[in-house]
Each structure stands twice: as structure tokens, then as C-alpha cells.
Amino acid sequence: MFYFIARRSFFAVILLFVVSIFTFWIFSALPADPAALTCGKNCRPEVIEANRIRLGYDKPFIEQYGSYMKGIFVGRTYGEDESGVHCAAPSLGYSYDRHECVSSLVAKTLPVTASIAFGAFVLWMVFGIALGTLAALRRGKWPDHFATVFSVIGISFPSFFLGLLSVLFFVIWTKILPFPNYVGITENPFEWFTALILPWSVLALLSASTYIRLTRNGILEVMNEEFVRLGIAKGLPRKKLIVKYVLRAALTPIATIAGIDLAFLLGGAIVTESVFNLPGLGKLTIAAVVNSDLPILVATTLISALFIVVANAFVDIMYGFLDPRVRTK
Amino acid sequence: MNTPLLSVRDLHVNFGTSEGDVQAVRGVSFDIDRGETLAIVGESGSGKSVTASAIMRLNFGADIRVSGSALFEGKDILSMGEEEVRKMRGSDVAMIFQDPLTALNPFYTVGNQISEAYTIHHPGTSKKELRALALDAIEKVGIPEPVKRIKQYPHEFSGGMRQRIVIAMALINQPKLLIADEPTTALDVTVQAQILELIGVMQEENGTAVILITHDLGVVAEVTERVLVMYAGRLVEKASVIDAFASPTHPYTRGLLNSVKSLDSDRHSRLEPIPGIPPSLIDLPTGCPFHSRCRYAASLNGRCSTEVPELKAVGNSWSACHLPVDLLAAPIKESL
Ligand SMILES: Nc1ncnc2c1ncn2[C@@H]1O[C@H](COP(=O)(O)OP(=O)(O)OP(=O)(O)O)[C@@H](O)[C@H]1O
Ligand SMILES: [Mg+2]
């Protein structure tokens, strides 16, 4: 098992390295001149050149990549004179557009996205699995029909539409909830919660549909397995049969998918953040696209990739713990 | 005369499907005594597994109708409550399935699964005792290094070893009846013999009665005492193994025997597969289900295709055929 974890982690690091080089290369290969983007339309060429040197865009690609990586671990100062800006480790670049270190922008927005992602994740896992299980166990009865209707809604409505609809209903018409205005959980947990409950629900509704289906079909499939029949033939009580035999086998593969889905969400729930006006990574990314703020785009791309690579490795390792067949291979 | 251990009467099993009603079992009746070994044979799809599963109430699906009775020690399994059936499963009646590769739960160690089989029916057994029982059970079925092996997972065992584990599990509560549905079909030949021998030994030790479902007539001849021959959901012949092999009465049984090579037949005798295929269980023919494949049907002036033959005594056997008794009882080579 130790060997398995070590090997998997090693591959994750290699993969991250490759992905980061690739990301860096794509952005450097863009026709846009990053130095020219650092100041407005009527910029004087001298300023552009000065900024190019200050941000290191004059150096060859590999050197740029090297100093970026170094910056992540030890921090980085842009420019040499007294006007130079220092971004502490982990430095992810400097946004001229916002006159701020990208790392501090990320530090502000990531907690928002993480709040959205984890809350939605918990909701959809609980609902998806509970409803999927119920639907499978009461196949053809009303819980099954309810789950089907629920899934169809979740699958057929786009998130912005559901989001706007929920704001319209809960915030504008019934005024049950205040307009979402994000504050940190440490500042005011209650306000944090009321701001997030709608985005959580919308995201959860969308993903839960998938998980209802996965759970239901997984359970029905496992129920036809010979070992479940043998479990019944042994005289196992139904409850034990469901938990120890059916759910264990049906949910293990779902755990894998869930890990990856969570990682995707952590990279920024772009639509949801925009609809609910939540200052998360997704909104930061969108704004950076609009303003051609390359340093931010490089950073958010790398962060998303990091989450996905780490989640993949984590899920594989977890699978090893959950499924003995993987462990001893 | 003492009552049989299990007495099945007029068992019917129907599956409602989108194509229509599958009449998988149609009026099967038989007895099995304590300690006895009974074989059920018949072509694929003849209803052997469905019959066996019905005894443990293990047929599942959306639209299943089971009728008739299965008296186990005088109590009808088919009309028992769910909880009563559950308590019977694995303790009084145990089952072994065909494919040992998929029969064990891949997520738990074999030790866990063996002791689970015991503790379900003996709640409150201490961990230590369970471990000892599991070790003992696994050793009895001939798995070396039990201390190491009980900590392993099913995928770490070969098919034959897994079937041994399933047997250990099935016998840990010393059931009165063991239903083995093709327990060796998925295994290679040398392992097959070992598993059958193991079942025999365990059976003798515990006085367990065994219903053995198989395609292999050689196995029937070797290990069982009586045999039921099924065709299209019905019993066509019921006989002691000696009678069934030496003087099979039903044309279908004769066909089955001719379609396999027996060890002592002379080398030049040809195998004769039964022509044709079994009828659809959704759209059954009238009369004898075997009539379209039977070469004697023509001699009975259409009776075979109109009238369903009931089981009737033919010497020591029972046979469901319209042919006159003296013809059915005649030695194979001479008449028929
Ligand atoms: N759940 C079910 N739904 C519909 N039809 C079924 C179901 N289970 C069994 N059958 C049908 O019942 C018939 C008898 O099946 P059964 O499994 O008893 O055959 P068998 O004699 O055991 O054959 P084999 O030797 O191949 O195991 C088959 O035609 C099968 O398709
Ligand atoms: Mg079968």
C-alpha cells in the first residue's frame, strides 16, 4: 500500500510539472503581447519595454518558467529599483491591471469558491446518494418516480436559469433570503450561510441529478450480482445486506467520480458565481478574460490543474483503501 | 414411514416479462429424505435453477408468481413470512452457486465472510470463537495455511479455492439441506472432482441432504442416489440413478444418455445429440412438451401433441410419457 501511494504521488508530481509547462507555453504562445497589456491603449513604447523587463517577459520561455516556479516557492520581486513590487511566496505573478500580486487575489477569492464548492458538494452527495438509494430500493414506486422527476429538472435546466429563478423567488418575491452578499465565515457565519444557501442548492440540484442516477443504477446493478444473492442465501438481514453488500459495492466507484467533480468545482464555479455575484475564483477568471489579464489567467489555470491532478491522485489512493482488489495488485 | 425432509408439490413458477409469461416451472413434485443425494438434470433452460431457487425463495424480479408447496420438515417454505425464510436460509437450507468467482463479496476478507455466515444465525458469538470456527471451517475444506488465508480477500484465491470457501460457508451451520446449483461447471476438470468429493465428505459428516443440479451425467452416476430429469419446466422422469442409467424410461432421458459418451460404451458407438431445440417457455406447445423432438410421437396418432402426459409408474421409475408401460420399460436396444 505504501508503495502504491508513493508511486501514485510521484506520478502526480510529474503530471503537475508537465501540465504547468504546457499551460505556460500556451500562454506564452498567444499572439497577445503581455507587456503591451500592462498599460492602456496610448501607452508609450518605453513604458511597455520597461514593464517587459520588469515582469521578465524579455527572457526566453524556459527562464520565465523557471523564475515563475521559483517565485512560487520563495516569492518574487518585480523590478529592481525602489518601485519594484514584492510578492511573497507563493508568488503567482503580478497583475498590472489590478496593481496587485495574483497570489493575494487568489487568497481573497479562493475561500469563496471553496465555501461554495464544499457546501454544494456535501448537499449533493447527501441528497443524491440518499435519493438514489431510496429510488433503487423502492424501484417503480413513488420515491423512484420522484427521483426521476428531480433528475430531469436538474439535468434539463441550465444553472444560470435555475439560479436566476431561485433569486427571483426567494429573494425578490418572497424575500425569505436577503440578496446574496458574501462575507467570510469568520466574519459573520450567519450571513455567510444565507449568502451561500441558494448557490449551494442550485449547484447541488444540478449535480445531485447525476448522482441520483449513478447511485440508483449502481445499486440495481449490484443487486443482480451473484455475491448479493449469496448474501441473501446466507440469511443476511436486509439492512445488513444493503449496507455491507450493496452500498459498499455501489458507492465505491461513485466516490471516485465525486472527488473529480469536487476538484472541478474548486477551480471556480464560473456561472454560479456570476449569477449570485460571489467574488470567487470563477469571477476572478471571467474578469481576467474580459481585461486580458494574463497573469491572473495563468494562475487560475494552474490552480484548476493543480486541484484536478491532486484530486485524481487522492481518489486513486482512496480507491486503494476502499477496494481490496486495487490495493493488492 | 417417516416424512421426507423436503416435499415439493405441484411447484409452478411464472415470470411476467414484456414478451409474455415465462412458465419456467410447471407442476414439479418430488421428495428428498434426510442425508439423501438427489440430482436434477436437463438441458439448459429446463427450469433446474428456478426450481432450486424457489425452495429458498431466491427468485427475484418484478412480476413473479410462485404456487404449490415446499414442505420443509412439515412447514411450507412458500407460505412462510419473510423473517422466517431469512432464518431458514443459510441455517437449515444452504446454497452453493455455479460461479465461485463472483459469489464472494470482493470487499471483505474470506474470514469475515465465513464467520458472518455463522454469526447471522448465532448472534452474540465472541470474536475469538468466530475466528476459531472460521479457521476450522476453512481447514476442513482443505485450504492450506488457514491462519494466513482467512485474512485474504476473495480475489487472492483461485476458482476452486473460492468454491471451497463457499462450501465452508454453506456448511458452517450444518444445514439439513444443501442445494448445489452446478457447483463445478465453472471449474476445470481436476478441481471438479475434488469439489464433488469435498461435498460428499462434508455431507457424510453432517448428514446433510444434497440437491445437486448438473449437466454432467457422469457426476450424477457417481455421486447421487436419485435423479430428476426436467424438460421445459416439467419433470419427465424420476428414478433411482441405477434405473435411470440402466433402463431409462422416458425418450428424453434416453436421448440425454445417448448424447454423452459413457466410459464403458464401446469406442465405435456414435454420439447422438437430440435433434431440435427445447420449446419456448412463453409459447408452449400443447400436449407433451417433448413431442416435436420425440421420434416415437408419430406412433401414437397425435396423442402426444394434444394430451399432456402425467408421471406414471414404470417399474421402479416414474415417467411422463404416453407410450405404453411395457414399451417404456423395455431395454433400450431392443425396442424403442
Ligand atoms: N427472473 C427471470 N425472469 C424471466 N425469466 C426467467 C427468470 N429466471 C429464469 N428465467 C427463465 O426460466 C427458464 C428456466 O431457467 P433456469 O435458470 O431454471 O434454467 P436451468 O435449467 O437452470 O438452465 P441452465 O442449465 O442453463 O442453468 C429459462 O428460460 C430462463 O430464461
Ligand atoms: Mg441453472
Tab-separated table of C-alpha atoms and ligand atoms in Angstrom, chain B residues 48-49 98 181-182 213, ligand 2:
chain	number	residue	atom	x	y	z
B	48	LYS	CA	-33.496	-26.562	-12.794
B	49	SER	CA	-32.148	-23.386	-11.222
B	98	GLN	CA	-22.300	-22.000	-10.119
B	181	ASP	CA	-26.502	-25.428	-8.478
B	182	GLU	CA	-23.858	-26.626	-10.894
B	213	ILE	CA	-28.027	-29.636	-10.213
C	2	MG	MG	-29.185	-23.098	-13.991
